[in-house]
mmCIF file of C-alpha atoms and ligand atoms in Angstrom:
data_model
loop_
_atom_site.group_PDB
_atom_site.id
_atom_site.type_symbol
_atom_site.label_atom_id
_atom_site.label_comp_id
_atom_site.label_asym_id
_atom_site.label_seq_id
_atom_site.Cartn_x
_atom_site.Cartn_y
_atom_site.Cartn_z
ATOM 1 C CA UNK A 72 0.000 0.000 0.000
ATOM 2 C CA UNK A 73 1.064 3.525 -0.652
ATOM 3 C CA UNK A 74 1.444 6.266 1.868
ATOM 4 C CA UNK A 75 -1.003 7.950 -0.137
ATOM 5 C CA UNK A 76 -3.364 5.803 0.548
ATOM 6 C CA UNK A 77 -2.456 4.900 4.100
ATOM 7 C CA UNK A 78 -3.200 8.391 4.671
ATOM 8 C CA UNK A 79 -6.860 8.319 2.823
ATOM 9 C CA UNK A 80 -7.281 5.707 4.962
ATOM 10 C CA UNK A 81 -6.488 7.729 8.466
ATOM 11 C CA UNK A 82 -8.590 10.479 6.945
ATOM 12 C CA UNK A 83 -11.401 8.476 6.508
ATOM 13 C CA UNK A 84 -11.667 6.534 10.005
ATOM 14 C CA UNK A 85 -10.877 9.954 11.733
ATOM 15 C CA UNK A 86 -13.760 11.598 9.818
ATOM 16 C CA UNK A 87 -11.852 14.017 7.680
ATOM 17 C CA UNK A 88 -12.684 12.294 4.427
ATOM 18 C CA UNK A 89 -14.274 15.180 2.167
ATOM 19 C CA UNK A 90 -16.272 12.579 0.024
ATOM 20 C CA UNK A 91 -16.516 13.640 -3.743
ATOM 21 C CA UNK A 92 -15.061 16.577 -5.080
ATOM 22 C CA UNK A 93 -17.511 18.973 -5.178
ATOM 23 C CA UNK A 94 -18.457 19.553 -9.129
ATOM 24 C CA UNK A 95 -16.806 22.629 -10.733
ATOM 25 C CA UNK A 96 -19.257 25.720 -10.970
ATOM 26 C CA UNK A 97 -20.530 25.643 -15.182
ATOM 27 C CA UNK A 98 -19.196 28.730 -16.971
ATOM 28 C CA UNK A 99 -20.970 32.053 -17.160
ATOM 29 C CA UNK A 100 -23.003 32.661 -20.063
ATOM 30 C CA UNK A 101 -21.139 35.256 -22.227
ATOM 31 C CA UNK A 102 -23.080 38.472 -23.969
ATOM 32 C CA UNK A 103 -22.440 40.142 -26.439
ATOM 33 C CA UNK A 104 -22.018 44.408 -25.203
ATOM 34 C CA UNK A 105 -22.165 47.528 -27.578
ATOM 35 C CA UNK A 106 -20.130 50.456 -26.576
ATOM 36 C CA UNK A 107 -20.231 53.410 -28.342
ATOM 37 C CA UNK A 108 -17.788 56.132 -27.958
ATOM 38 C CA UNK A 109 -18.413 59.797 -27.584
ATOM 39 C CA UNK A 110 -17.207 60.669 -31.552
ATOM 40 C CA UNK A 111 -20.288 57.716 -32.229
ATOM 41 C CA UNK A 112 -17.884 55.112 -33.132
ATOM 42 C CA UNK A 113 -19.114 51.597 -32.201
ATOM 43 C CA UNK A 114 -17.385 48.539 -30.875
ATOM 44 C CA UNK A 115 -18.765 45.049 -29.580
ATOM 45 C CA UNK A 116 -17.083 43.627 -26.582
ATOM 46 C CA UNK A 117 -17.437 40.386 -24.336
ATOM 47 C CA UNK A 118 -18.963 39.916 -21.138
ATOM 48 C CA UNK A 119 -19.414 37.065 -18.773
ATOM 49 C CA UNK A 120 -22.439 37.454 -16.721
ATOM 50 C CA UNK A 121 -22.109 39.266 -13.692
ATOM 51 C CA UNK A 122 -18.840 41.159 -15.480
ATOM 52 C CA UNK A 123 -19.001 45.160 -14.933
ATOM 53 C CA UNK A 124 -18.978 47.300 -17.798
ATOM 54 C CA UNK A 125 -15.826 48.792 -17.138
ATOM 55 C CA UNK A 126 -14.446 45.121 -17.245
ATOM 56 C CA UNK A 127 -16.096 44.434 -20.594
ATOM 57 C CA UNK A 128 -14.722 47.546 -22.381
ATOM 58 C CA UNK A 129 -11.099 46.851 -21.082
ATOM 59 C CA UNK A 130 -11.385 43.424 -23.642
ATOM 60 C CA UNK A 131 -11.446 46.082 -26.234
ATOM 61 C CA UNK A 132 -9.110 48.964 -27.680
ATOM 62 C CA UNK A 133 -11.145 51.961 -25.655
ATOM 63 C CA UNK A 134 -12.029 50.956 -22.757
ATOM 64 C CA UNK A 135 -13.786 53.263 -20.331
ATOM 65 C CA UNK A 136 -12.073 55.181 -18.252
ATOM 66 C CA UNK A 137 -11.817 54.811 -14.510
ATOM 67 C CA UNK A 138 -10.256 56.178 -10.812
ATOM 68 C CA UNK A 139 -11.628 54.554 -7.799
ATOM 69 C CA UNK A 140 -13.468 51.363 -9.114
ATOM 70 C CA UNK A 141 -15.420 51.534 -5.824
ATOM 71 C CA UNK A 142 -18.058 53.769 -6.685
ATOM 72 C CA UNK A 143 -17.075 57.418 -5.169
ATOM 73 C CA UNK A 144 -15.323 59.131 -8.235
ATOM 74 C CA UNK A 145 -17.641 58.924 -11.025
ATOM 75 C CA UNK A 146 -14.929 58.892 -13.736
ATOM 76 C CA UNK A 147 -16.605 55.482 -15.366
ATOM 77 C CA UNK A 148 -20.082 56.952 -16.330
ATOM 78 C CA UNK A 149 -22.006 55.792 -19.441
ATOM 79 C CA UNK A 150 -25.256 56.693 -20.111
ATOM 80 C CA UNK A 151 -27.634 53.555 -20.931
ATOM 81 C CA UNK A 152 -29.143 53.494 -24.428
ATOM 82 C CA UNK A 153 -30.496 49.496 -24.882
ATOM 83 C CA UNK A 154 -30.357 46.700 -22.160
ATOM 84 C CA UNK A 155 -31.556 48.406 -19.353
ATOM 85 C CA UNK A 156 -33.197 45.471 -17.742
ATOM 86 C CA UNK A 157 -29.955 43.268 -18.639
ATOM 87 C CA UNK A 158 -28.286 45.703 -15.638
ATOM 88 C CA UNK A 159 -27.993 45.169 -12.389
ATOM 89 C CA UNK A 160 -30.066 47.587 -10.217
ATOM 90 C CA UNK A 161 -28.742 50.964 -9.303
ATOM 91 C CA UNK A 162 -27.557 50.647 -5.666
ATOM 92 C CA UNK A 163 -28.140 53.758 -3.321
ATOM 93 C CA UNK A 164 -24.031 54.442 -2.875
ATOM 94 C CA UNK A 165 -24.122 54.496 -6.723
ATOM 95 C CA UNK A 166 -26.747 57.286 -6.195
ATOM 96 C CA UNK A 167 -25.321 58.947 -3.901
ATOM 97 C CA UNK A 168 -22.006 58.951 -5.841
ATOM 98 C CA UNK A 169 -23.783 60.447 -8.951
ATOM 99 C CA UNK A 170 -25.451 62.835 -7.285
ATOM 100 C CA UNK A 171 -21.887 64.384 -5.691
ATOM 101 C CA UNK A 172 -20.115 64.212 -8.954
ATOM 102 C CA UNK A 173 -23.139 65.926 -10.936
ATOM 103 C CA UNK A 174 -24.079 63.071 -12.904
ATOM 104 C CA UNK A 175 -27.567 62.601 -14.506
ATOM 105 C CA UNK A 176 -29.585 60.655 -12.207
ATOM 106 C CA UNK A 177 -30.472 58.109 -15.619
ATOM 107 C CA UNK A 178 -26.706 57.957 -16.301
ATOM 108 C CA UNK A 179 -24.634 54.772 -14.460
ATOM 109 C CA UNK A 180 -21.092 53.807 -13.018
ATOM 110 C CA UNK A 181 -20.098 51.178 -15.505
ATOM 111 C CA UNK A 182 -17.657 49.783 -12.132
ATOM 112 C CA UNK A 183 -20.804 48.974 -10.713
ATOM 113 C CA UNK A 184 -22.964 48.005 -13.058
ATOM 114 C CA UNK A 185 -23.007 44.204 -14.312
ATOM 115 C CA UNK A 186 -24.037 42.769 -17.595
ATOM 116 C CA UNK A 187 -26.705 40.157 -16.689
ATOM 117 C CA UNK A 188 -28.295 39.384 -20.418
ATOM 118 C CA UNK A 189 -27.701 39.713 -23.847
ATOM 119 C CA UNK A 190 -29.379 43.567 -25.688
ATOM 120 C CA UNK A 191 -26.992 46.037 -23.381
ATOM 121 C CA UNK A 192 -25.807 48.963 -25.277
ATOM 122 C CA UNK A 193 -24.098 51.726 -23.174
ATOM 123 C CA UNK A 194 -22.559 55.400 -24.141
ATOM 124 C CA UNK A 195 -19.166 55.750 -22.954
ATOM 125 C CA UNK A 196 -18.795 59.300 -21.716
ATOM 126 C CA UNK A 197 -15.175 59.238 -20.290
ATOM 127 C CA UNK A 198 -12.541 56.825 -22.882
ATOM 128 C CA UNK A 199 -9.523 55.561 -20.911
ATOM 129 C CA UNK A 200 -6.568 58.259 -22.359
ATOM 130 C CA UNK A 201 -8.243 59.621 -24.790
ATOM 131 C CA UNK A 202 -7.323 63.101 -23.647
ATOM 132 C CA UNK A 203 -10.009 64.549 -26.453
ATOM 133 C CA UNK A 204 -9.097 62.326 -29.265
ATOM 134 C CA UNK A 205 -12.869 61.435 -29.851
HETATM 135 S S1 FES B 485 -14.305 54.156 -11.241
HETATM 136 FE FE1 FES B 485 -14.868 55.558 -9.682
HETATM 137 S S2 FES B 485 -17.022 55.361 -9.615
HETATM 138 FE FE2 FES B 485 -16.435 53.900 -11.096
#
């Protein structure tokens, strides 16, 4: 016998045998995201569900630009235009955040807001170093 299995043995009669590996979690369904940038420009990136916006548009060549990624800056608003109900809900420190920074109330953080479903079609009003280029 192996010491490998002398010791599945001892785990087993001394009740630390974990039984069957637990099953791995399936994959996220993936959706299909339209950005478009402030010139009008379009691009289609990735996202898994439950992925943020801002983590979608970094798959792509302008992603949307951020500074705090925990919802007090503001730097990573978009402003909804399909998908709506595809989003997660607006949270009340997302509120709160938007209504500091002087951000329309129907505008969102894309660091908070999650791709749940497949239509989702967001204006990006801040591109990642752009520095006026669009
Ligand atoms: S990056 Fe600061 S609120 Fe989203």
């Amino acid at each position: 016998m192996t010491p490998f299995g002398i010791r599945k043995i001892l785990k087993k009669l001394l009740g630390f045998d974990e039984g069957p590996k637990a099953s791995s979690a399936p994959p996220r369904p993936k959706y299909s995201v339209t950005f478009v940038l402030p010139d009008g420009q379009e691009y289609q990136a990735d996202a898994r569900e439950g992925d943020s916006l801002v983590l979608a548009s970094g798959r792509s060549e302008y992603p949307i630009s951020t500074g705090c990624m925990d919802s007090s800056c503001g730097t990573c608003e978009v402003l909804v235009l399909e998908g709506q109900d595809n989003l997660t809900p607006v949270t009340s420190k997302e509120t709160a955040t938007k209504e500091a920074n002087n951000i329309d109330a129907n505008h969102r953080l894309g660091c908070q807001t999650a791709v749940l479903g497949e239509g989702v079609k967001v204006q990006i009003v801040n591109v990642l170093g752009a520095d006026g280029d669009f």
